[in-house]
Each structure stands twice: as C-alpha cells, then as structure tokens.
Amino acid sequence: MDSTSSKNGVLSLQDIPISEHYQVSFMHRSTVTHCCTSVRHGYVLTGSTDGVVKFWKRVSTTATAGPSGSAPPIAASAGASGDGTSSRCLEFVKSYSSHVGPLLALCTSQPNGDSAVSIGWDGTIKFYDVATFDVSGMIRTNNNYNSNNNKSKKFRLGRHAVLMEREDIYLLVSTRAPTRGEWKEEEHERERLKQLKLQQQQRQQNDDSSDDDDGPRPAPTDEPKKKAKKEDDSNCNNWVTPGSILLFSGTNLSAEPLRIISYHASPVTAMAYHSKKQWVLSSDVSGVLEVWNVPTSSSNDDSLSESGPLPFQSKFETDLYALMKKKTYAIDIAVSDKHFALYCSDRKIRLFSLNGCNLVCLYDERLKVYDRMLSSNSSAMGIDAIEYGKRAALEREMEDSYLLSGGVSSNAVTKQSISTVTSTSEGSNHQHFHLTFDNTGNYLLLPTIVGIKAINIQTHRVTATVGKGDASAFRFIDVTLCPGDAKVDQQLQLARMGGSSAAIKHGSEDGTAPPKNDSLLIALAYDKRRFMVFTHHDPLSNDGQDEPDEQTILARDILNEQPDASDIIDASHLGRSGNGANSSSQQLTTATQAILRTTHGDIRIKLFPKETPRTIQNFIGHAQSGYYDNVIFHRIIPSFMIQTGDPLGDGTGGESIWGGEFEDEIRRDLKHDRPFTVSMANAGPNTNGSQFFITTVPTPWLDNKHTVFGRVVGGMEVVSAIEAVKTDELDRPLSEVKILSVDVS
C-alpha cells in the first residue's frame, strides 16, 4: 500500500500521531491557555494565565541506546519506556514573564514561523525572533488606553490575532468589548462630562446676563454650540468599535495602528489567516462571517488588489450567512488549502469549501448526541454510564466558564456587548477551543468528550481517536499539530551520547531504512497546568501484556514546576479507560509504608490501604505532592497525642486532595486500643482534610469517631521525644517541630 493513500481511497494517517495515550507532559505554574509552533525552526511556544511564555525545542522522538549499550541520556529517558523507544520530544529552552496578567493571544507568523507575538491583558504586545528565541520588539498600547489626546483613538486589545509575513511583518489584532466594570466606569465618565458641560453653560448664561455695558455685540450664531458639541462627542466617543480589527507594523513598533479595519459591528470571536491566498476569515458575536483581503497600506484607500480576488463575486452566492440564520457564531476557525472549519457556540462544527464558501458538512458535538448514543448502544462510546455522567458534568462546567461563548455576551435588544472574561477571572476562563487540519488538509483534528477525533473530511467519518485512553482524566480543548522532520541538533545529540554515531542514526542499524515519522500532536486540557505531547509511540500500550504499573504512568509527567495535589491525582487516573475508574483509585492505595522525616528523626508508619483506601489515597497524594513538607506539629498533649498536617500551622487549615473534606472510613478491627496509632483529625463526622495525629497512649474514647489508617512500627522514641517538647497553655510547642518530607513505598 502507498504511504499516502490506500487502494480503497482511505487516506493514510501517517502524519498524525494516533496514540491512545500521550507520551510526555510538561507544566506551567498556572493554567496553560495557548500553544503554537514554528515548523521551520522546530520550536513550540506555550503560554499561561500568569503571562509566562515558554520556548520548547523539538528533539527526536526516538531515543537510541548509548555507547556500549548504556542507558539513554537523562533528557531522553524521562517519560520513556524501559526499552528506550521513546523520549521527551521537547526540551525546555527559555521562559519569559512577558505580561502582567493573563495572555490574550499567542501565535507564530505565517507562513514560515520566523517570528512570534504575545498579547497580554496589560495592553502590551511583544514580538519574538523564533530562531534566537529572543524578544525582538514591544508595543505598549496601554499608552493609547490612557491617552489624553482627543484625536487619538482608544482601544482594548482582543483575544484573536494573526501575524503575517509579507513585505513586512504585520499584526492583526481584534478589539474586545468592555467588561461590566469598565462599562460602568465609561457611563460614569459620560455622566460626569455631561454635568460639567451643563455647569459651563450655566456659567456662560450668568455671564451673558451681567449688567455691565460692554457695548454692542455681534448677532448670535450656532457655531460655538456646534463646536462644543463636536468636542463633547470627541471626548465621549473616541473608543473604536469593539468589532474593529487593528493592523500594526512589527517593524516600526508604533503604538498607533496603521489601519483600523471595520468589517464587524460586534466583537470578533474568531479569526484565521490563509497565507497562500492572503485572505483573513473572521466572525463576530452576531454571527457575521467575513472573508477579506488584508490592506497593509496606512492610507484610507481601500484598494485591495495586492492580495488577489476573493473566492466569490457576491456574498449572497455563499453560505456565509448560515451562522446568522441559526443564531450562532464561530468561536474558532481552522483553515486548510481547500476548506475551513468553524467551531460554533452551539457545539456544531461547520465545514466549508474555501472555493465559493459553501457549507459542505456539519458535525454535531452536542451532549444530546452522546446521550442518544449511550442509550441506544452503551458500548458505542467505549465508556460506561457512570464515566459518561462524570464527563457530561465537566462539559456543563465548561459552558459556565465561557468557553463556548468566546468570552463575550451581547444584549439582543440594546446591541450592547460585554466581555465576560476579565483579567482576574479564573484560569479556565482564558482558555479557548481550537481545532486544526493536518498537513494534507484531508483530516480535521477535533477535541471532543471522548478524545481528539481525526475526521476524514472526504468520507466524513472518524478514522481515529487520539488520547481516548487519557480522556477520563483530561478534557482536551486545544490541539496543535507539529509536522514531521523535526530540526534536531546533531552536534548536541553527539555530545550527549559521548560521541557515539548512534545518536544521530535514524531507522535501522545501518541507517538505510527510512526515518520514522516524528510528528507531534500537542494538546491543552481544560483547567490544567500541563500540556500533553502525543507521538506515534504509545508508552502505555501493553500489547496483550499486563497493565502498566503506576511508575510507568507517572514517569510521563515531567515535574518541571512545583506540583500540587491535583497534579498527583490527575496522574493517578492516566492510562485507564472509563470502566477502570475503580482501578485508577486503587493505584494510589498500593503503598503500605510511609516514613515521616522530622526534625527529631524518622517515624516509620505501617499503612492500611485495603481497609481505608480513600484515606490512604488522600495521605499519599499529599505526601507525593510535597503538601506535608515543612508542616509543623501544631498541637502536642503529653500522655495523649501529637498532631500535624495543617499547612497553616494553627489547626484551622488543610483540605483533602480533592478539595474540601471527605468521609470517614471507620473499621471495627482498627481501634485506638494501643499507643502509636495514626488517625485522622476532624471537626465532626465526615470532615476529614489533611490533618492527622499519632497517639501516645490507648485512647478508646476516639473509636468510631476518627479513622485509623496506620500504626507506628519504627521510631517510637521519636514520637516520645516530640511528645516531650514543652508547650504553652494552648498545647502549642514552644520550639518548632517540623515534618521535613514524607516518603511512601
């Protein structure tokens, strides 16, 4: 069979990683909101809600053995299978704290990816040279925002941007509507100016009625009134329309846009660029869909002949009004050579032909479609009803976070638009849906509730589902495809492998076989600090063997930032299907021992995972995330117990790894009938969080009130030494005693 097509006409997926599980994941300190790639230079850029932009260099997806059969280098072994057939795929290069506050947009230039741009809520635009991963320029548009110059138009940068490589570097940026707070401030300012104008008129009338004889006066005229009205309108209406699109130059870096393009009367909700045709596709909250050329001249001449003709003579000959008819609008646009696809606010994906802009097909991703699918054939989705219910609940949560509204709402009566997302909104509110085509334009990659669907747009069938094994833990919402043939630094590979030529060989041992496809698929997930990298290698593929152990699963997640408890819990659910939810919970309950490393010595604890699985899962999750590190023993009562686990250190703080509290696990055979019993502290029934205590005497009155989940089997003298520390009248130790770390095994 040919490498690009089969005899029956079904196109090959060779350029799309179709693994059920991601190979490796990396972290930001806050929710990851943006991702883009430069094919020419082999870089991936990611951005997060704290305004940080990170550069990652693509490396070979195949890790070969070192000289004399030694293990793969560290950079390639983390997240790899034991046989050395996988690697990290990406290497961290540089991080920029580019903006104060969340990112609005992050993209690389088209078509070559030589430049990149990030736009922040702070009104700053930063340009990057991708080849040198360095900042090449900056525009401070917030000076325009606060400008006192009445002639200068004010604007608020929006969430959609396109960076174009033409005779110069040009940036198109949408403008957003005011937030509710900003709108109230504007109304207050208008009212203030109105009152000020009335006071000025009143003073003028008083001056005119003066008894002083200043001699004859000229006949009254309307010119002063017209001039005053014009100045007042200039003061109140110098904001550009929220639907306007700004054109900036990436060379002169002027804060004044070259042009203000006004194809839309409502805020723009999606924008894309066709680099070959030099067309821009944009949609607004009213459902208006436009295809237009880019005027790069700073003059007001609307001659657009430099970009070539549009794909239609009249818009009435197209289906560009289809969104308005259905009262919906696009929240993302993907473009290929012959088609473009819209992800719409009604959860329907509309596929258009680029030639003629006619509607080709509609893919329905509403929950009711999956409801019917589950009721008619429970095995069609590959998950059970309980797992589907959990995912459906997350879908409804996503709707509440403005993911499907494009971050804007519009009043149908007054036509007033308001930005529902602010700079202080939670991280998930700054994320957005993003779909993409593959290199051939024959497949549409669509993030859904069951994984990332690869849809053949010729047959309109789902050919493969990427990441369906991880879809229980992650709701993928944004996909970026990095084509094959990554730019690999061979000298760097040689240095890592001790000069072995095996470092730069691809294919078979003699180097004659064709290289394996090293394309990557990078996915962002809803409300997650990680981004996932899919390759053609599935690290959790068992090939009929036993299920992968937890170490193999956790090894995929690189801890390049400080993890929290949620990261540990997410990792515990990876690599399982929906029907394996119970087994996923058990993976964190296999530990049977824990060692508290304290400032007074080590305390070895035997755990009871079978009897109290949920309590052990909570304890291990906190231990592995570092939650207990440097936490003090805040309460010590001689001949009773020592208590710890509160990060606040006063007995009022702490929560479970799931957030909040969880239920008791009282067992008849686990009692407080002996000293050195480890038990959960609480404030009443089913109020367990993170605090626990170790008894120093039998305490039978605590039975049926606190969950016993362990016994001290080593380091009893350390417990006694801590018990002997002097305390104040509130049982707080006068000298600090800490847990340095917790080891579990």
XYZ file of C-alpha atoms in Angstrom:
745
model
C 0.000 0.000 0.000
C 1.197 3.501 -0.814
C 2.398 5.630 2.083
C -0.155 8.365 1.458
C -3.244 6.502 0.392
C -4.767 3.069 0.283
C -6.464 1.275 -2.574
C -9.934 1.898 -1.228
C -9.337 5.644 -1.131
C -8.971 5.982 2.622
C -6.148 8.413 3.258
C -3.231 7.469 5.479
C -2.801 8.861 8.972
C 0.964 8.689 8.800
C 1.433 12.385 9.704
C -0.969 12.269 12.657
C 0.037 10.613 15.958
C -2.958 8.432 16.791
C -1.801 7.023 20.129
C -4.395 6.402 22.803
C -2.071 7.856 25.454
C 0.228 10.833 25.428
C 3.941 10.175 25.647
C 5.008 13.029 27.893
C 3.616 16.179 29.521
C 5.144 19.390 30.819
C 3.989 22.015 33.296
C 3.432 25.733 33.699
C 2.910 27.388 37.060
C -0.669 28.251 36.119
C -3.289 27.121 33.621
C -1.915 26.680 30.095
C -4.012 28.715 27.676
C -2.092 28.956 24.378
C 0.165 26.866 22.166
C 1.684 27.419 18.723
C 4.558 26.030 16.667
C 7.201 27.120 14.155
C 7.747 24.318 11.644
C 10.782 25.925 10.016
C 12.743 26.305 13.246
C 11.349 23.347 15.189
C 10.101 25.316 18.193
C 6.927 25.082 20.239
C 5.663 28.063 22.254
C 3.259 27.804 25.174
C 1.631 30.475 27.324
C -0.262 30.537 30.619
C -2.543 32.773 32.657
C 0.343 34.261 34.643
C 1.680 35.927 31.480
C 4.564 33.468 31.033
C 5.671 32.396 27.550
C 7.900 29.316 27.249
C 10.019 28.195 24.304
C 10.495 24.454 23.731
C 12.842 22.904 21.168
C 11.715 19.807 19.334
C 14.054 16.822 19.639
C 13.950 13.370 18.107
C 11.071 11.229 19.315
C 13.280 8.112 19.224
C 15.805 7.510 21.993
C 18.617 5.205 20.998
C 20.911 3.325 23.314
C 24.148 4.962 24.357
C 27.634 3.663 23.684
C 28.264 0.042 24.629
C 24.568 -0.485 25.269
C 24.393 2.079 28.053
C 21.094 3.611 29.088
C 19.595 6.517 27.150
C 20.579 10.000 28.267
C 18.567 11.608 31.010
C 16.967 14.084 28.648
C 15.550 11.224 26.606
C 14.789 8.688 29.272
C 12.286 10.538 31.390
C 8.865 9.529 30.270
C 10.305 6.789 28.085
C 9.558 3.139 28.173
C 12.072 0.784 29.591
C 13.345 -0.277 26.213
C 14.399 3.232 25.313
C 11.995 3.600 22.409
C 10.575 6.974 23.448
C 11.860 10.336 24.619
C 10.711 13.638 25.985
C 10.128 15.002 22.458
C 10.615 18.586 23.667
C 13.375 20.346 25.547
C 12.824 23.492 27.554
C 14.778 26.422 26.124
C 13.676 29.699 27.677
C 10.913 31.298 29.711
C 9.705 34.900 29.621
C 7.471 36.635 32.152
C 6.133 38.617 29.235
C 2.977 40.134 30.674
C 1.417 41.287 33.907
C -1.689 39.157 33.965
C -3.124 36.583 31.552
C -2.332 36.219 27.870
C -4.876 37.318 25.306
C -3.177 35.727 22.294
C -0.006 33.868 21.280
C 0.844 32.948 17.685
C 3.711 32.477 15.247
C 3.978 34.263 11.920
C 2.593 32.714 8.762
C 3.683 31.074 6.561
C 7.256 30.488 7.801
C 7.113 30.927 11.565
C 10.174 33.185 11.744
C 8.511 35.483 14.285
C 6.047 35.159 17.115
C 3.889 37.546 19.124
C 2.209 37.517 22.521
C -0.528 39.914 23.617
C -1.456 40.466 27.246
C -4.225 41.989 29.306
C -1.702 44.634 30.354
C -2.001 46.176 26.872
C 1.475 45.103 25.827
C 2.391 43.408 22.539
C 5.729 41.570 22.445
C 7.430 40.266 19.323
C 9.911 37.377 19.347
C 12.553 36.158 16.945
C 11.910 32.426 16.974
C 15.308 31.340 15.626
C 17.139 33.046 18.517
C 14.207 32.663 20.977
C 14.659 36.306 21.953
C 12.367 39.334 22.295
C 12.724 41.489 19.182
C 10.357 44.338 19.969
C 7.472 45.620 22.062
C 4.441 47.876 21.676
C 2.852 49.484 24.736
C -0.710 50.112 23.623
C -1.836 50.922 27.160
C -0.459 54.428 26.499
C -3.255 54.720 23.973
C -5.705 53.444 26.548
C -4.859 56.238 28.975
C -4.136 58.878 26.361
C -5.496 62.364 26.969
C -5.191 63.208 23.292
C -8.733 63.559 21.997
C -7.594 62.879 18.434
C -6.103 59.511 19.387
C -8.445 56.581 19.177
C -8.586 54.354 22.240
C -8.958 50.590 22.048
C -8.821 47.420 24.099
C -6.832 44.548 22.642
C -8.845 41.390 21.969
C -8.231 37.641 22.175
C -7.636 36.971 18.484
C -4.512 37.786 16.483
C -2.797 36.926 13.203
C 0.900 37.563 12.492
C 1.645 37.822 8.755
C 4.895 37.641 6.832
C 4.578 39.748 3.698
C 6.829 42.567 2.525
C 6.925 43.400 6.227
C 5.729 41.811 9.474
C 2.134 42.799 10.088
C -0.060 42.043 13.082
C -3.845 41.895 13.039
C -5.471 42.123 16.481
C -9.137 42.094 17.354
C -10.569 44.564 19.859
C -12.708 43.468 22.737
C -15.819 44.875 24.355
C -15.541 46.499 27.790
C -16.037 44.400 30.879
C -19.005 45.212 33.059
C -16.792 47.226 35.388
C -15.217 49.147 32.508
C -18.634 49.842 31.015
C -19.856 51.296 34.319
C -16.757 53.487 34.512
C -17.402 54.757 30.982
C -21.026 55.528 31.828
C -19.879 57.377 34.941
C -17.375 59.375 32.859
C -20.050 60.286 30.301
C -22.337 61.457 33.078
C -19.523 63.495 34.631
C -18.753 65.198 31.318
C -22.432 65.899 30.807
C -22.739 67.548 34.214
C -19.564 69.521 33.587
C -20.972 70.780 30.283
C -24.217 71.872 31.987
C -22.236 73.779 34.614
C -20.221 75.543 31.918
C -23.397 76.509 30.075
C -24.909 77.823 33.291
C -21.856 79.980 33.974
C -21.968 81.286 30.410
C -25.606 82.272 30.809
C -24.813 84.072 34.045
C -22.028 85.994 32.313
C -24.366 86.941 29.454
C -26.976 88.339 31.872
C -24.466 90.674 33.566
C -25.488 94.344 33.894
C -22.105 95.558 32.686
C -22.326 97.553 29.452
C -19.704 96.096 27.179
C -21.031 97.894 24.094
C -22.733 96.355 21.070
C -22.351 92.608 20.460
C -22.434 90.638 17.213
C -25.517 88.692 16.237
C -25.708 85.253 17.956
C -24.543 82.278 15.936
C -24.763 78.481 16.279
C -21.070 77.937 15.570
C -19.920 77.881 19.224
C -22.649 75.378 20.090
C -21.715 73.129 17.176
C -18.046 73.299 18.137
C -18.821 72.469 21.783
C -20.999 69.555 20.733
C -18.271 68.244 18.420
C -15.679 68.423 21.224
C -18.027 66.676 23.622
C -18.672 63.879 21.154
C -14.935 63.542 20.652
C -14.399 63.154 24.395
C -17.103 60.526 24.807
C -16.851 58.569 21.562
C -13.124 58.193 20.926
C -13.211 54.444 21.568
C -13.018 52.281 18.480
C -15.940 49.958 17.851
C -15.346 46.628 19.688
C -15.675 44.799 16.362
C -12.776 46.694 14.823
C -9.554 44.909 13.856
C -6.256 46.742 14.311
C -3.333 46.479 11.905
C 0.097 47.059 13.470
C 3.547 47.024 11.952
C 6.019 44.619 13.504
C 8.902 46.743 12.260
C 8.284 50.333 13.324
C 6.556 49.168 16.575
C 4.284 52.197 16.691
C 1.529 52.224 19.291
C -0.729 53.811 16.686
C -2.207 51.153 14.382
C -1.601 51.508 10.662
C -5.259 50.942 9.993
C -8.485 50.323 11.879
C -10.434 47.760 9.848
C -14.193 47.842 10.402
C -15.769 44.813 8.776
C -17.603 43.904 12.006
C -20.012 45.914 14.128
C -19.862 43.413 17.024
C -16.884 41.950 18.926
C -14.840 39.469 16.903
C -14.960 35.924 18.316
C -12.660 34.079 15.872
C -10.061 34.931 13.240
C -7.772 32.925 10.935
C -5.385 33.622 8.070
C -4.891 31.787 4.769
C -1.235 32.519 3.999
C -1.283 31.295 0.390
C -4.322 33.310 -0.646
C -3.585 36.094 1.854
C -7.191 36.068 2.995
C -8.471 36.636 6.514
C -11.540 34.842 7.838
C -13.280 36.413 10.822
C -16.524 36.004 12.728
C -18.283 38.100 15.353
C -20.804 37.530 18.136
C -23.695 38.452 15.812
C -22.910 35.507 13.547
C -21.413 37.647 10.776
C -18.756 35.670 8.893
C -16.388 37.597 6.633
C -13.656 36.673 4.152
C -11.469 39.632 3.264
C -8.114 40.773 1.958
C -5.583 42.493 4.174
C -4.936 46.161 3.413
C -1.369 46.834 4.531
C -1.266 50.448 3.403
C -1.664 53.089 6.085
C -3.765 55.226 3.758
C -7.544 55.214 3.681
C -7.547 53.854 0.141
C -9.450 50.583 0.215
C -7.746 49.179 -2.873
C -7.009 45.534 -2.107
C -5.711 44.373 -5.450
C -2.373 43.296 -3.971
C -3.964 40.270 -2.267
C -5.872 38.878 -5.206
C -9.595 38.306 -5.735
C -11.903 36.808 -3.128
C -13.391 33.333 -3.727
C -16.841 34.731 -4.598
C -18.378 37.569 -6.573
C -21.219 38.219 -4.182
C -21.640 37.142 -0.583
C -25.235 36.189 -1.360
C -23.884 33.350 -3.520
C -22.217 31.793 -0.472
C -23.295 30.195 2.813
C -21.552 32.830 4.915
C -24.932 33.853 6.340
C -25.552 30.330 7.703
C -24.468 31.275 11.230
C -26.773 34.280 11.396
C -29.683 32.154 10.243
C -29.047 29.658 13.054
C -28.373 32.438 15.596
C -24.945 31.111 16.436
C -21.370 32.268 15.867
C -17.884 30.826 15.487
C -15.505 30.640 18.443
C -12.633 29.148 16.415
C -11.656 28.865 12.750
C -9.285 26.323 11.176
C -8.056 26.773 7.594
C -6.595 24.343 5.034
C -5.818 24.771 1.344
C -9.350 23.893 0.220
C -11.568 24.081 3.304
C -12.161 25.933 6.524
C -13.963 24.690 9.625
C -15.831 26.620 12.299
C -16.304 25.513 15.896
C -19.554 27.265 16.781
C -21.147 28.283 20.057
C -23.967 25.764 19.532
C -21.375 22.921 19.701
C -21.678 22.219 15.999
C -18.677 22.174 13.668
C -19.393 23.513 10.200
C -17.130 22.575 7.296
C -16.991 24.999 4.340
C -15.278 24.780 0.989
C -12.849 27.646 0.517
C -13.708 27.966 -3.158
C -17.166 29.519 -3.106
C -17.518 29.452 0.723
C -20.297 26.852 0.600
C -21.290 24.661 3.530
C -20.077 21.090 2.982
C -20.933 19.224 6.168
C -21.966 19.706 9.774
C -20.608 17.690 12.722
C -22.768 17.737 15.845
C -20.915 17.628 19.183
C -23.804 18.484 21.485
C -24.266 16.397 24.607
C -27.681 15.191 23.447
C -25.940 13.353 20.580
C -23.817 11.412 23.043
C -26.871 10.872 25.269
C -28.667 9.157 22.404
C -25.572 7.192 21.509
C -25.208 5.912 25.056
C -28.892 4.996 25.393
C -29.019 3.167 22.071
C -25.708 1.344 22.349
C -23.790 1.581 25.602
C -20.633 0.132 24.038
C -20.515 2.581 21.119
C -18.567 5.171 23.112
C -16.359 2.700 24.942
C -17.308 4.079 28.374
C -19.988 3.185 30.889
C -22.839 5.373 32.132
C -21.057 6.418 35.321
C -17.964 7.593 33.485
C -20.095 9.374 30.902
C -22.011 11.148 33.668
C -18.745 12.461 35.082
C -17.620 13.744 31.701
C -21.014 15.289 30.959
C -20.851 17.180 34.251
C -17.483 18.600 33.207
C -18.965 19.661 29.853
C -21.622 21.668 31.674
C -18.941 23.223 33.860
C -17.071 24.264 30.718
C -20.171 26.023 29.440
C -20.299 28.046 32.663
C -16.659 29.106 32.160
C -17.471 30.966 28.901
C -15.533 28.530 26.720
C -18.486 28.289 24.335
C -19.306 31.989 24.351
C -15.958 33.289 23.158
C -15.702 35.369 26.320
C -18.390 37.863 25.279
C -22.124 38.334 25.714
C -24.422 40.575 23.701
C -27.796 42.092 24.533
C -30.145 41.332 21.642
C -32.239 44.469 22.317
C -29.659 47.151 23.066
C -26.885 45.510 20.984
C -24.520 46.285 23.866
C -21.676 43.751 24.130
C -19.857 42.968 27.385
C -16.662 40.971 27.897
C -17.498 38.227 30.372
C -13.838 37.386 30.976
C -11.680 39.810 32.966
C -8.009 39.879 33.875
C -8.858 38.427 37.295
C -11.040 35.579 36.008
C -10.036 32.003 36.806
C -7.545 30.313 34.524
C -10.078 28.160 32.676
C -11.981 31.285 31.558
C -8.963 32.358 29.494
C -8.782 29.089 27.577
C -10.465 28.518 24.231
C -11.386 25.724 21.851
C -9.029 25.174 18.942
C -9.297 22.666 16.109
C -6.870 22.179 13.221
C -6.313 20.400 9.908
C -3.438 18.059 9.183
C -0.783 18.904 6.571
C -2.722 17.327 3.712
C -5.959 19.102 4.600
C -7.767 15.762 4.464
C -8.234 15.310 8.200
C -9.803 17.597 10.770
C -8.498 17.188 14.321
C -11.337 17.941 16.712
C -11.134 17.825 20.560
C -14.243 16.141 21.968
C -15.587 14.492 25.099
C -14.152 11.096 24.058
C -10.723 12.337 22.904
C -9.319 14.066 19.829
C -11.183 12.870 16.748
C -9.396 12.615 13.403
C -12.236 13.135 10.914
C -11.746 12.270 7.252
C -13.434 15.231 5.549
C -13.917 13.240 2.345
C -15.903 10.415 3.934
C -16.991 12.464 6.978
C -16.124 9.575 9.284
C -13.990 9.388 12.397
C -10.881 7.467 11.364
C -9.119 7.503 14.733
C -9.475 8.982 18.220
C -6.274 10.325 19.733
C -5.878 10.258 23.508
C -9.033 8.307 24.272
C -7.158 6.412 26.974
C -6.455 9.678 28.804
C -9.838 11.305 28.148
C -11.108 10.191 31.543
C -8.596 12.447 33.309
C -8.282 15.250 30.753
C -10.827 17.123 28.650
C -8.764 18.153 25.631
C -9.839 21.511 24.181
C -6.905 22.795 22.098
C -4.777 20.862 19.600
C -1.635 21.883 17.700
C -0.094 19.581 15.084
C 3.682 19.737 14.628
C 4.600 18.070 11.309
C 7.389 15.536 10.997
C 11.111 16.002 10.359
C 11.939 17.945 13.498
C 15.058 20.081 13.398
C 17.458 18.003 15.510
C 20.787 19.439 16.615
C 23.090 16.539 15.678
C 26.122 18.030 17.424
C 24.123 18.281 20.635
C 22.981 14.684 20.250
C 26.580 13.559 19.712
C 27.735 15.391 22.831
C 25.033 13.741 24.917
C 25.816 10.272 23.660
C 29.531 10.523 24.346
C 30.431 10.889 20.671
C 28.573 7.767 19.563
C 27.273 7.930 15.992
C 24.216 6.022 17.183
C 22.954 9.336 18.491
C 22.249 10.644 15.003
C 21.193 7.440 13.260
C 17.574 7.119 12.293
C 15.887 3.968 11.177
C 17.720 0.642 11.098
C 21.181 -0.121 12.418
C 22.874 0.521 9.072
C 20.986 3.747 8.610
C 19.456 2.639 5.290
C 15.845 2.362 6.427
C 13.650 5.440 6.067
C 13.292 7.535 9.221
C 10.245 7.107 11.367
C 7.685 9.871 11.319
C 8.364 12.181 14.254
C 5.288 14.404 14.036
C 3.835 15.588 17.346
C 0.350 16.458 18.467
C 0.264 18.871 21.395
C -2.959 19.110 23.369
C -4.122 21.503 26.082
C -6.710 20.337 28.584
C -9.462 22.198 30.382
C -8.262 23.941 33.564
C -4.896 22.139 33.611
C -1.365 23.381 34.179
C 0.042 20.730 31.853
C 0.180 20.311 28.125
C 0.364 16.817 26.650
C 2.541 15.615 23.766
C 1.333 12.719 21.591
C 3.676 10.815 19.284
C 3.415 7.680 17.153
C 4.605 5.693 20.162
C 2.105 4.785 22.903
C 4.095 4.416 26.150
C 1.236 2.572 27.882
C 0.497 0.107 25.105
C 0.549 -3.323 26.748
C 0.332 -5.415 23.555
C -1.556 -8.110 25.417
C 0.669 -7.948 28.479
C -0.175 -6.779 31.985
C -1.474 -3.297 32.693
C 1.332 -0.714 33.032
C 2.398 -0.071 36.599
C 1.952 3.301 38.248
C 5.625 4.182 37.925
C 5.377 3.921 34.150
C 2.286 6.109 34.138
C 3.713 8.775 36.428
C 7.035 8.849 34.556
C 5.292 10.532 31.623
C 4.612 13.677 33.665
C 7.715 15.825 33.918
C 7.832 17.836 37.154
C 9.465 20.908 35.655
C 7.399 23.072 38.024
C 6.336 22.626 41.642
C 3.406 20.145 41.597
C 0.326 20.387 43.757
C -2.062 17.727 44.993
C -4.284 17.936 41.915
C -1.325 17.022 39.703
C -0.814 13.828 41.661
C -4.481 12.901 41.460
C -4.592 13.608 37.732
C -1.590 11.359 37.234
C -3.257 8.543 39.141
C -6.097 8.411 36.589
C -3.961 8.369 33.453
C -3.873 5.471 31.080
C -7.186 3.943 32.137
C -10.421 3.739 30.274
C -13.669 4.928 31.776
C -14.514 1.430 33.028
C -11.310 1.348 35.003
C -12.218 4.164 37.361
C -12.087 1.926 40.393
C -8.695 0.530 39.444
C -7.367 4.046 38.967
C -8.255 4.908 42.538
C -6.532 1.776 43.753
C -3.239 2.782 42.150
C -2.653 5.365 44.867
C -3.596 2.885 47.603
C -0.924 0.261 46.978
C 1.614 1.857 49.323
C 1.895 0.049 52.660
C 4.551 2.111 54.417
C 5.346 5.763 54.997
C 8.306 7.456 56.642
C 7.874 10.865 58.258
C 11.212 12.661 58.085
C 11.004 15.090 61.023
C 13.425 17.482 62.684
C 13.631 14.971 65.585
C 14.158 11.876 63.446
C 12.288 9.389 61.271
C 8.910 7.847 62.109
C 8.033 4.681 60.179
C 4.311 4.018 59.728
C 2.507 0.911 58.518
C -0.485 1.882 56.387
C -3.828 0.115 55.876
C -4.691 0.636 52.195
C -7.215 -2.210 51.959
C -9.217 -1.143 54.997
C -9.107 2.635 54.367
C -8.385 3.147 50.644
C -9.717 6.673 50.343
C -7.872 7.906 53.422
C -4.635 6.336 52.179
C -5.176 7.857 48.737
C -5.519 11.273 50.361
C -2.451 10.777 52.570
C -0.237 9.535 49.723
C -1.440 12.265 47.382
C -0.432 14.911 49.905
C 2.853 13.147 50.642
C 3.887 12.866 46.980
C 2.916 16.453 46.156
C 5.027 17.874 48.995
C 1.925 19.155 50.810
C 3.267 17.944 54.162
C 6.800 19.263 53.628
C 7.857 21.740 56.359
C 4.495 21.439 58.125
C 4.817 21.741 61.911
C 3.376 19.657 64.732
C 0.993 22.344 65.919
C -0.627 20.509 68.849
C 1.161 18.354 71.429
C -0.560 16.951 74.545
C 1.553 14.705 76.805
C 0.048 11.298 77.547
C -2.407 11.749 74.705
C -1.145 12.537 71.176
C 0.860 14.710 68.750
C -0.974 16.359 65.834
C 0.210 17.710 62.458
C -0.805 18.040 58.799
C -2.068 21.650 58.831
C -0.195 23.868 56.337
C -1.396 26.947 58.253
C 0.159 25.619 61.453
C -2.691 26.614 63.788
C -5.132 23.717 63.452
C -7.624 25.590 61.285
C -6.334 24.770 57.806
C -5.815 21.909 55.401
C -8.010 20.168 52.889
C -8.179 16.870 51.055
C -6.540 16.224 47.706
C -9.990 16.581 46.127
C -10.577 19.934 47.775
C -12.722 20.342 50.900
C -13.485 17.352 53.115
C -14.125 13.632 52.662
C -15.952 10.884 54.521
C -14.830 8.692 57.443
C -13.696 5.101 56.958
C -14.424 3.572 60.358
C -13.427 -0.105 60.670
C -14.292 -2.306 63.654
C -10.927 -4.032 63.630
C -8.986 -0.756 63.614
C -9.282 0.849 67.024
C -7.429 3.295 69.220
C -6.592 0.437 71.614
C -2.836 0.963 71.722
C -0.274 3.768 71.635
C 1.333 4.901 68.380
C -1.924 4.702 66.434
C -2.126 7.007 63.395
C -5.573 8.528 62.893
C -7.311 11.348 61.022
C -8.186 14.559 62.852
C -11.605 16.029 62.140
C -14.224 18.532 63.276
C -17.062 16.017 63.332
C -18.346 13.137 61.211
C -17.093 13.080 57.591
C -14.948 16.225 57.884
C -11.519 14.762 57.120
C -8.992 17.006 55.416
C -5.215 16.774 55.718
C -4.589 16.797 59.494
C -3.720 13.602 61.378
C -2.388 12.642 64.808
C -0.340 9.919 66.475
C -1.484 8.700 69.886
C 0.974 8.054 72.698
C -1.424 6.063 74.908
C -4.532 3.929 74.306
C -7.480 6.263 73.545
C -10.599 4.080 73.252
C -12.952 7.069 73.529
C -11.879 8.046 69.993
C -13.211 4.816 68.455
C -15.967 5.271 65.880
C -15.124 8.986 65.732
C -11.786 9.071 63.900
C -10.436 6.979 61.016
C -7.457 4.810 61.963
C -5.270 4.375 58.888
C -1.844 3.367 60.269
C 0.406 2.262 63.141
C 3.899 3.416 64.034
C 6.255 0.446 63.622
C 9.545 2.293 63.897
C 10.786 5.489 65.523
C 8.610 5.259 68.609
C 11.342 7.098 70.503
C 10.999 9.981 68.042
C 7.269 10.192 68.800
C 8.063 10.229 72.513
C 10.702 12.928 72.005
C 8.197 15.124 70.194
C 5.641 14.450 72.927
C 8.159 15.744 75.492
C 8.558 19.151 73.805
C 7.397 21.959 76.094
C 4.137 23.651 75.121
C 2.132 26.758 76.054
C -1.322 26.883 77.602
C -2.870 26.197 74.173
C -0.801 22.983 73.686
C 1.386 24.655 71.046
C 5.061 23.646 71.165
C 7.428 26.402 72.252
C 10.138 25.066 69.950
C 9.233 24.255 66.362
C 8.990 20.604 65.298
C 8.581 20.007 61.551
C 7.902 17.283 59.034
C 10.727 17.722 56.545
C 9.317 15.283 53.991
C 7.257 12.113 53.655
C 8.412 9.001 51.781
C 5.916 6.301 50.776
C 6.571 2.822 49.450
